[in-house]
Structure formats: C-alpha cells, structure tokens
Short mmCIF file of C-alpha atoms in Angstrom, two decimals:
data_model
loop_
_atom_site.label_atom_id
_atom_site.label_comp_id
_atom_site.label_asym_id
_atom_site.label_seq_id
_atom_site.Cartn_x
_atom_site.Cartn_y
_atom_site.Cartn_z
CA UNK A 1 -8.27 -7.80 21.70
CA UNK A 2 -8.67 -8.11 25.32
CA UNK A 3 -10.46 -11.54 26.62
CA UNK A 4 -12.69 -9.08 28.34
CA UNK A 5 -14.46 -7.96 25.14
CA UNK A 6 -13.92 -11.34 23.58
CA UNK A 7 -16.30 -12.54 26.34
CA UNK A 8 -19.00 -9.58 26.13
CA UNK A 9 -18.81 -9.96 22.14
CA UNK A 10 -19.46 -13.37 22.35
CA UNK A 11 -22.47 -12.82 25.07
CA UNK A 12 -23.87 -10.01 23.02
CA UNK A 13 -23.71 -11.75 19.77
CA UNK A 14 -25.79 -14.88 21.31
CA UNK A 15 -28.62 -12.95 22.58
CA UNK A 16 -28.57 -10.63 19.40
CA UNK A 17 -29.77 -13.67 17.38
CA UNK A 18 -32.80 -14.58 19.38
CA UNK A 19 -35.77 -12.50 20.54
CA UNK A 20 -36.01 -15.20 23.35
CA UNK A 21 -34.00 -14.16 26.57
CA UNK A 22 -31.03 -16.62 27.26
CA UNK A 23 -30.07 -17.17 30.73
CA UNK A 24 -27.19 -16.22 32.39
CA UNK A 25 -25.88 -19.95 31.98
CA UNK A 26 -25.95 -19.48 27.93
CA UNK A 27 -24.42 -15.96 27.97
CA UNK A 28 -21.86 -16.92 30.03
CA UNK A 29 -21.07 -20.20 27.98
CA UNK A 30 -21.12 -18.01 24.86
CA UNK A 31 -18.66 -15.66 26.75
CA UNK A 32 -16.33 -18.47 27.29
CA UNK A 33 -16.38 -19.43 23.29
CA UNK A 34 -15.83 -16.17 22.52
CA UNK A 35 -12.25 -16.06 24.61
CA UNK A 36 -11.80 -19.96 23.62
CA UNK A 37 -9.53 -19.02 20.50
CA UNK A 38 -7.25 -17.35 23.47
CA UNK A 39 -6.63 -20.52 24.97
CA UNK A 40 -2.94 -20.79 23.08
CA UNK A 41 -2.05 -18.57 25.72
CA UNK A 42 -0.73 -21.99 27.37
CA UNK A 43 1.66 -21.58 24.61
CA UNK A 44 3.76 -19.12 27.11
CA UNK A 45 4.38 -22.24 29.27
CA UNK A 46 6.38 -23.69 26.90
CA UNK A 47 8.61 -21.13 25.50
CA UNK A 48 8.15 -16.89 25.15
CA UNK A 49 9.24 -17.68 21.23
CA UNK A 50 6.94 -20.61 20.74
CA UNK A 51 3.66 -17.76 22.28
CA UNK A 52 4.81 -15.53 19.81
CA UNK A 53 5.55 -18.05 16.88
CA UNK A 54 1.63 -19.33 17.23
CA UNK A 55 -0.35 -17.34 18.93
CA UNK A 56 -3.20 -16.46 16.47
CA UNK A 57 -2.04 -19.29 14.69
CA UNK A 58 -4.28 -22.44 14.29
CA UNK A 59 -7.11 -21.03 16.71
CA UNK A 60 -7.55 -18.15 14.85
CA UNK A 61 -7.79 -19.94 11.03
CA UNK A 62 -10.51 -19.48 9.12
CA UNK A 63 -9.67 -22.81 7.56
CA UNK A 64 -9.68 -24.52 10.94
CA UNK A 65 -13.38 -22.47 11.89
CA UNK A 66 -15.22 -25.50 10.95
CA UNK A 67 -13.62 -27.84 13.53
CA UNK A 68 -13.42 -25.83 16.27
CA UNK A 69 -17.41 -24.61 15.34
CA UNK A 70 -18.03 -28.78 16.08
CA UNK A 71 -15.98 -29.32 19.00
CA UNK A 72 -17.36 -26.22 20.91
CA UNK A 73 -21.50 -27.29 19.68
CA UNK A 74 -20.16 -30.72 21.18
CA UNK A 75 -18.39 -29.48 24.15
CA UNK A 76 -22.28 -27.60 24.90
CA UNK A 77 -24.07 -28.90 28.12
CA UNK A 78 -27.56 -30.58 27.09
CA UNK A 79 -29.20 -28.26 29.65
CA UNK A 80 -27.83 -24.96 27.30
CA UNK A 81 -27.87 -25.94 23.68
CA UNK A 82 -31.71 -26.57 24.24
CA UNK A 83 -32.18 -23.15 24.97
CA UNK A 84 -31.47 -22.86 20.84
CA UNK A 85 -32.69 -24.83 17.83
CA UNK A 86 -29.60 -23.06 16.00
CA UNK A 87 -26.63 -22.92 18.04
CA UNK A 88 -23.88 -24.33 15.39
CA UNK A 89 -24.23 -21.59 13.11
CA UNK A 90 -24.28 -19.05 16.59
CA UNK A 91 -20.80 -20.72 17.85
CA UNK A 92 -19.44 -20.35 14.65
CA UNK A 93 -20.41 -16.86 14.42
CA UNK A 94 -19.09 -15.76 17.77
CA UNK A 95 -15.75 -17.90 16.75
CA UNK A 96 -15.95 -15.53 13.85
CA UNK A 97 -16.09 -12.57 16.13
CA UNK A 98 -12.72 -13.47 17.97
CA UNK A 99 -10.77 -13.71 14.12
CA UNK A 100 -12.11 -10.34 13.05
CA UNK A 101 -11.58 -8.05 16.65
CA UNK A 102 -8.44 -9.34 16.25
CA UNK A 103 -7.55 -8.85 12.81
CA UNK A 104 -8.56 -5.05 13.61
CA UNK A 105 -5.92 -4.99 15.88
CA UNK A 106 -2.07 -4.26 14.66
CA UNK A 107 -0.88 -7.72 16.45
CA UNK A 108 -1.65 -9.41 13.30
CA UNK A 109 -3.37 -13.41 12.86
CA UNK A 110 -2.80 -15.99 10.81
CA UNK A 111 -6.07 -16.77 9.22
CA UNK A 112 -4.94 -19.14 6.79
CA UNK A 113 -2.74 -21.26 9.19
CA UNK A 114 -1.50 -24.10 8.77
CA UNK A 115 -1.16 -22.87 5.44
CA UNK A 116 0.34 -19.83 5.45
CA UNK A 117 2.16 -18.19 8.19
CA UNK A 118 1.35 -14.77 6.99
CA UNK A 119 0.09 -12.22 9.99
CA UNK A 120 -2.58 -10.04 8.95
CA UNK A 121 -3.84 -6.54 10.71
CA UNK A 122 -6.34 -3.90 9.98
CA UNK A 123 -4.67 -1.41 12.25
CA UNK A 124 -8.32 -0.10 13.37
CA UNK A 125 -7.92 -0.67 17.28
CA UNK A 126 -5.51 -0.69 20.06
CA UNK A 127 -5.28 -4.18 21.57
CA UNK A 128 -6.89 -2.77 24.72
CA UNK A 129 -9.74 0.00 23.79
CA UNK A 130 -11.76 0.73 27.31
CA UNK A 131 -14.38 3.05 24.58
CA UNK A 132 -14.67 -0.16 22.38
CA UNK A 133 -15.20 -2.35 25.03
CA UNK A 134 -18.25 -0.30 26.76
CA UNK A 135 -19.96 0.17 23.70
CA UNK A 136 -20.38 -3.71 24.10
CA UNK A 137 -20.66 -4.29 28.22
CA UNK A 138 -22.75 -1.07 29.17
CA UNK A 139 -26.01 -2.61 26.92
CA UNK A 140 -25.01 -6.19 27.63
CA UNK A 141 -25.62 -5.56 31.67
CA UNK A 142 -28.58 -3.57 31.23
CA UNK A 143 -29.99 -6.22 29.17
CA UNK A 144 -29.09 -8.80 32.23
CA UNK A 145 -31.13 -6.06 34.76
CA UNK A 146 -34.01 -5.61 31.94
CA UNK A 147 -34.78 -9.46 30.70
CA UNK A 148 -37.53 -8.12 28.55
CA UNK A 149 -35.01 -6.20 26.90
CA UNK A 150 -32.14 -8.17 26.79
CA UNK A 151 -32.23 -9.00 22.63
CA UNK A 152 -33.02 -5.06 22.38
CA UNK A 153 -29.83 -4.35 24.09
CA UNK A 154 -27.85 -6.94 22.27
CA UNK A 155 -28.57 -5.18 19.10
CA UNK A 156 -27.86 -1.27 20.63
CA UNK A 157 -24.67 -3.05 21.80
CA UNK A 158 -23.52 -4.11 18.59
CA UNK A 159 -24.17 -1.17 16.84
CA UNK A 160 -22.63 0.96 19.05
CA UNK A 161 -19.49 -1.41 18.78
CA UNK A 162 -19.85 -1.59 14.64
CA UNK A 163 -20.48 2.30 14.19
CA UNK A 164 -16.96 2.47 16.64
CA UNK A 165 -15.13 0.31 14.58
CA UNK A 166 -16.40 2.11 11.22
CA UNK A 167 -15.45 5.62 12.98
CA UNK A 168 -11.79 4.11 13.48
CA UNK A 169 -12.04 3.05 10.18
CA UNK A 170 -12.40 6.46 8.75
CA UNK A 171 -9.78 7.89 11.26
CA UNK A 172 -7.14 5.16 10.16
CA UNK A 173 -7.74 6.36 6.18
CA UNK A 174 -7.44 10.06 7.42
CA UNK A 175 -3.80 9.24 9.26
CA UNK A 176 -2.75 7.08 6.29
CA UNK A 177 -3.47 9.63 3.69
CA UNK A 178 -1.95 12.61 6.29
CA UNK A 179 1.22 10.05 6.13
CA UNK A 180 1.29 10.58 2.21
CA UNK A 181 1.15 13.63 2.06
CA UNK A 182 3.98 14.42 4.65
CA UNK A 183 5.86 11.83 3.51
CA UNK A 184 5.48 11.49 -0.41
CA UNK A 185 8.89 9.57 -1.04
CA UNK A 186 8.16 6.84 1.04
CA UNK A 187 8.12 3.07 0.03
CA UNK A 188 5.27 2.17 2.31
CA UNK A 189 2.91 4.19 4.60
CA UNK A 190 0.81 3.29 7.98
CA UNK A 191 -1.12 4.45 10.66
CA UNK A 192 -1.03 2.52 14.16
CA UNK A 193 -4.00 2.86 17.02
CA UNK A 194 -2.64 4.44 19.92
CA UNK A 195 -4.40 3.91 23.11
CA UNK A 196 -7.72 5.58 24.77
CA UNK A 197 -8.86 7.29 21.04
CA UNK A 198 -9.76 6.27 18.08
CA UNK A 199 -8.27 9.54 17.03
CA UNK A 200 -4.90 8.97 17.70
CA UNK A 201 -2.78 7.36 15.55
CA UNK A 202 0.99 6.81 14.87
CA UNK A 203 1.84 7.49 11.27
CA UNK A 204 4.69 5.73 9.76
CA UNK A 205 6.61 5.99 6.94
CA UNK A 206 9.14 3.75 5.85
CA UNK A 207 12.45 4.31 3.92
CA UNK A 208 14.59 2.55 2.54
CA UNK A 209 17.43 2.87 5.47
CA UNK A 210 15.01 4.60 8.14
CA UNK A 211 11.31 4.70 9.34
CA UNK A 212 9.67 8.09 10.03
CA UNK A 213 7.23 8.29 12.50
CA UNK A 214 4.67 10.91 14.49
CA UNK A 215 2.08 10.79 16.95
CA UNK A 216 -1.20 12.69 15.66
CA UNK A 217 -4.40 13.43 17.31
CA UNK A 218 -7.18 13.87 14.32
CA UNK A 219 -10.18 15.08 17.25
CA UNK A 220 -12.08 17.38 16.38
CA UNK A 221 -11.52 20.23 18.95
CA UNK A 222 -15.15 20.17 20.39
CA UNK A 223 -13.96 16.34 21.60
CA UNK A 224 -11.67 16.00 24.60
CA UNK A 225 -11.63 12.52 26.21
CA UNK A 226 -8.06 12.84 28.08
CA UNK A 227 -9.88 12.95 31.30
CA UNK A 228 -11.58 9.81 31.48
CA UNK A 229 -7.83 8.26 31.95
CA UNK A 230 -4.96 9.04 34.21
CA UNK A 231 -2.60 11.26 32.60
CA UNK A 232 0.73 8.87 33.77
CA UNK A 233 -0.93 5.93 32.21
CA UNK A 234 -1.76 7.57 28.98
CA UNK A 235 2.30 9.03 28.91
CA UNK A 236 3.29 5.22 29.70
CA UNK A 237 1.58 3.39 27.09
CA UNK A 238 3.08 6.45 24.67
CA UNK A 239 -0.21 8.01 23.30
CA UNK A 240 1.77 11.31 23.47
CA UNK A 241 0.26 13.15 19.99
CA UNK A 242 0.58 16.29 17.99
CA UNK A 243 -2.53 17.61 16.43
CA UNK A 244 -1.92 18.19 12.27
CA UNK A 245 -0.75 21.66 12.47
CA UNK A 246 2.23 20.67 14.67
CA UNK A 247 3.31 17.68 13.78
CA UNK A 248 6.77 16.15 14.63
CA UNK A 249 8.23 13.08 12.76
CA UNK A 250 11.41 11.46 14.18
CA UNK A 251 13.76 9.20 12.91
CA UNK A 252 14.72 5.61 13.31
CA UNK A 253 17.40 3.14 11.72
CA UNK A 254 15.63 0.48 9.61
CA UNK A 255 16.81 -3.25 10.42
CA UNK A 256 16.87 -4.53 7.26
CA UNK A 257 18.04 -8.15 6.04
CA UNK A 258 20.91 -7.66 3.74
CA UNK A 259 23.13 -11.21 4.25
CA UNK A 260 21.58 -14.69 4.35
CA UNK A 261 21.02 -15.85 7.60
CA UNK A 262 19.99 -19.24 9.06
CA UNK A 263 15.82 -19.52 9.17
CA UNK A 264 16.50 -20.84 13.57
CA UNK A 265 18.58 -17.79 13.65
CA UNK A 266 17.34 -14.71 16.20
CA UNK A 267 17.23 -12.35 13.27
CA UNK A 268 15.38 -14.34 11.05
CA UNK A 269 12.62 -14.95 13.54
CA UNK A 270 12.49 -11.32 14.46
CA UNK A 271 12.60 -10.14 10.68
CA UNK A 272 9.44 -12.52 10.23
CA UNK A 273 7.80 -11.28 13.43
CA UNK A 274 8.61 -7.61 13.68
CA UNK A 275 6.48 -5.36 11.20
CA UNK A 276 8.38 -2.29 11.27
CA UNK A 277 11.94 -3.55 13.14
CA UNK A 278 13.86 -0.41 14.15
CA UNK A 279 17.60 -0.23 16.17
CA UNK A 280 16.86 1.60 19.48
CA UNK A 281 20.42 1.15 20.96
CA UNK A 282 23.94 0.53 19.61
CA UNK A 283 26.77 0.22 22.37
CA UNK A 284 30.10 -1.42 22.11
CA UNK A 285 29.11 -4.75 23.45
CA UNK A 286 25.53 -5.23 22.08
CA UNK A 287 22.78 -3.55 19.88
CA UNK A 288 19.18 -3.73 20.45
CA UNK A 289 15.92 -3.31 18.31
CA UNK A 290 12.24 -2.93 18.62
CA UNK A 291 9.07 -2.65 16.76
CA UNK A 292 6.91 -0.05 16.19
CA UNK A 293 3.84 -1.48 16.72
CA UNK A 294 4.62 -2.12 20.57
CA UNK A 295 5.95 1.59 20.87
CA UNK A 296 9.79 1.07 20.71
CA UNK A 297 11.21 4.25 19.64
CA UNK A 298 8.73 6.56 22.03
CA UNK A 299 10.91 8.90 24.56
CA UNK A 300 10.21 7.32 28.08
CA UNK A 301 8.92 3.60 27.12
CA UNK A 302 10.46 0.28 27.57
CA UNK A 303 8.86 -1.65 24.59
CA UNK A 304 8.13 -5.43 25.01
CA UNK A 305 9.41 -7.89 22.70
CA UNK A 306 12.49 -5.87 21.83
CA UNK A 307 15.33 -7.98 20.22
CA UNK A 308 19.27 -7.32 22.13
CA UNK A 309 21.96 -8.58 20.19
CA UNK A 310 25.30 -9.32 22.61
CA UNK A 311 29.21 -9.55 21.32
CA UNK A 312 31.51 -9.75 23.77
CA UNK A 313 34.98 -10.96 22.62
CA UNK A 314 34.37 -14.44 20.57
CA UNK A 315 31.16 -14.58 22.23
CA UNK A 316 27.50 -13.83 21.01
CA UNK A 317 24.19 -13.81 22.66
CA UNK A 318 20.77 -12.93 21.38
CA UNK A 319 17.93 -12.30 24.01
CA UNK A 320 13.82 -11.78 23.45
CA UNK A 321 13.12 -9.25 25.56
CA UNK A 322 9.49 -8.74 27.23
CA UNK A 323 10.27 -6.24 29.89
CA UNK A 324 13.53 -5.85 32.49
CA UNK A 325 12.14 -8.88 34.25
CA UNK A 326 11.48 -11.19 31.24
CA UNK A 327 14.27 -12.51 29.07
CA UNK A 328 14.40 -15.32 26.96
CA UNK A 329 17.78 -16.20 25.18
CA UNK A 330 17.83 -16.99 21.73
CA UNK A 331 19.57 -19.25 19.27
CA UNK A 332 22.05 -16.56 17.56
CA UNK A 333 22.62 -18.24 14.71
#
C-alpha cells in the first residue's frame, strides 16, 4: 500500500488500543513506524533490480518482526513511550499492520525472508485505494478535532477499513469463481484489483501457451462511484471493465521457461519476479514482455517494469523497463 495509509493505519491502530487520548507527538511517531518497513525504498539508489529483488524482503518478514518490534520500542523518545505502559506489543502490532495491507495487495512480500524468497499476495486491494484509505483518515482527523473522542474514532476507523477489506474479499471470490466458470480448461485462475472499486477486477486465466484476461465490474447497479475520479485517470491506470453480461476476454502469449538459463540471466530474474509474464511486442530486432499485474496487455497503457529483449546482429541487450524515461540494462545472460 501507499505510505499514506501505512501512516494513518499505524496512527489509528495506536489510539485504538487506549481509551487515553495520545498526543499528536505519539500518533505521529506511530505514523512513522507504520511507513518504517518502506524504508528499503533506499534500495532504488542502488540499482532498479536490487528495489525490485528486496523490496518487501527483510522489512516485511514475519521472522525478522521481533527485531525490528525492539529497535523501533528503542528508537522511542522517553517523552512518548511514557504516554504507554504497553508500547512493545503496540509497535509490533502496527509493524504487523504494514505486512498484512501489503500482503492484500497483488505486489506480493516475502514474509519468510531470509528464508524463503517466495512473494505472497491476497489480491484484495489495488496498491493505491483512495476508498480504503478514507475509511482510515476521515475518523482519524475527527478524532484529532474531538480529543474526547479520539479512541471512539480509532475504532469506527478500523472497522470501516476491516468491513472494506472483507467486502473486497467477497468481490475477489465472486471474480475468481466468474473466471471458472468462463474459463473451465484453465490451469490456474485469478482475479486482480483494479483501481478506484473494490468491484472491479481483472480475471485471468492461464493456459498453457496463453493467458486470458477481462476487465469486470461486479457493482451492483444501484452503486456508481465513477464520478468521484477523473475519467482520463481512471482510462490511464486501465480500470476499463465490462459488467458480467458483456464480458470480453483477450488473448496474450505466455512467456514460459522452456531451456535452462543462467539464474544472473534477465529472464531468469523476470520469470522469478513476473506473476503472469506475457509478450506485448515482437519486432525484428527485439521482443518485449510485461506482467499482468502492472496492466501490460491493456489497449492504451505503458506498463512499468516491462522486460525488452534486443538482437541486433551478434549483439544482445536486455533492458528493465519502468516507463520511457527509466531504463535499466540488464545482464542478458
């Protein structure tokens, strides 16, 4: 998720805990923890693949919680933590927070790093959800303008955020079993948040030479929220949907793995990072792929971290690709 509801989560789930108002100097310290996990964002200033290598990686383990639970209780100014007789287990739990918003996300985290490089995702959430967020911030603020009432609106806060994420929830089983229905032959099935609703949802379908996939919008009809964000923004980020009655799958090659290859090689690392890897163009001199998750394959949308592929003559290039302005090369083989 966003470090913007990182921070509020973090605030809200602080004052939740105690019927005692904490000042502003607490919340915003519990803000801060809640982002803290975010900090291997300094990873991008050593290399685009080393961000995407990590990132969720050791500051987002489970098995490294503990640690980073004592370092942040240390790290507390004397003039906070005696605001709470408690504030270990209240660190750890807003610690906590960050792992799971993010595990609802389709990003995926490494919980069990350093053991395991594995990337787990619920698929609940877009990584930016405006709805999700003010669920969290609206009661958080009033709280700050009502101190009497500031644990009160903790706890509306959170349940407005925990009834949102059990709403997606039910959505995300809806789309999955909508998938398997349409697409009964398929070797896997999945449904991806799309942005602004937690009724939209890309539906894939994977094959064993393609991936299907289809934009659907499971709203009820009495629920319209398209105009609380600008049209051209909602087109860009690719949250253009069918509703079940008209729904249109489209086609995409698979990139699948069918040689060895060298583990430093570009393919390898994008085979272990890419979820659902798809080729987007094929031109004499180079191919290039993209993953789902990010919206490659949508009419209109430049994808980030899209994969290009070079041959020209006897020589080869691979390239990470963020955006038109942000290339990284890559070790080809």
């Amino acid at each position: 998720m966003d470090p913007l509801t990182h921070a509020v989560t973090g605030a809200t789930i602080g004052q939740s805990l105690t019927h005692k108002p904490l000042s502003r100097g607490l919340l915003l310290w519990l803000a801060l923890v809640g982002m803290a996990p975010d900090l291997d964002y300094v990873l991008l200033f050593i290399s685009d693949v080393a961000y995407l290598k990590f990132h969720r990686g050791i500051t987002h383990s489970l098995l490294m919680l503990p640690l980073w639970c004592w370092l942040f209780h240390w790290l507390t100014p004397n003039r906070l933590s005696r605001q709470l007789r408690h504030l270990s287990p209240i660190i750890a739990l807003v610690l906590l927070s960050h792992i799971i918003l993010d595990l609802t996300t389709s990003f995926g985290t490494m919980i069990w790093s350093p053991l395991s490089g594995q990337r787990l995702s619920w698929d609940l959430l877009f990584i930016i959800d405006p709805l999700f967020t003010a669920c969290l911030l609206l009661p958080l603020l009033l709280g700050l303008k009502l101190k009497r009432f500031r644990h009160h609106c903790a706890l509306v806060g959170l349940a407005l955020g925990t009834l949102y994420i059990g709403l997606a929830a039910v959505q995300h089983q809806q789309a999955i079993e909508l998938a398997r229905t349409e697409q009964p032959d398929a070797l896997e099935h999945a449904a991806l948040p799309l942005p602004f609703s937690p009724f939209h949802w890309r539906l894939i379908a994977v094959q064993p030479e393609s991936i299907q996939h289809a934009a659907i919008d499971l709203r009820p009809e009495c629920m319209d929220l398209s105009s609380m964000f600008p049209v051209n923004l909602i087109r860009r980020l690719g949250a253009q949907v069918d509703t079940t009655g008209d729904l249109h799958w489209h086609s995409l090659i698979r990139l699948i793995n069918k040689q060895p290859i060298p583990e430093q090689s570009a393919l390898a690392f994008y085979l272990w990072f890419a979820r659902f890897p798809v080729l987007l163009d094929k031109e004499p001199d180079y191919v290039e792929y993209g993953d789902l998750r990010f919206g490659a394959g949508v009419p209109g949308s430049r994808a980030p971290f899209r994969l290009r592929i070079s041959r020209r003559g006897v020589h080869s290039q691979a390239w990470l690709i963020w955006s038109d302005q942000r290339i990284t090369p890559l070790p080809l083989n």
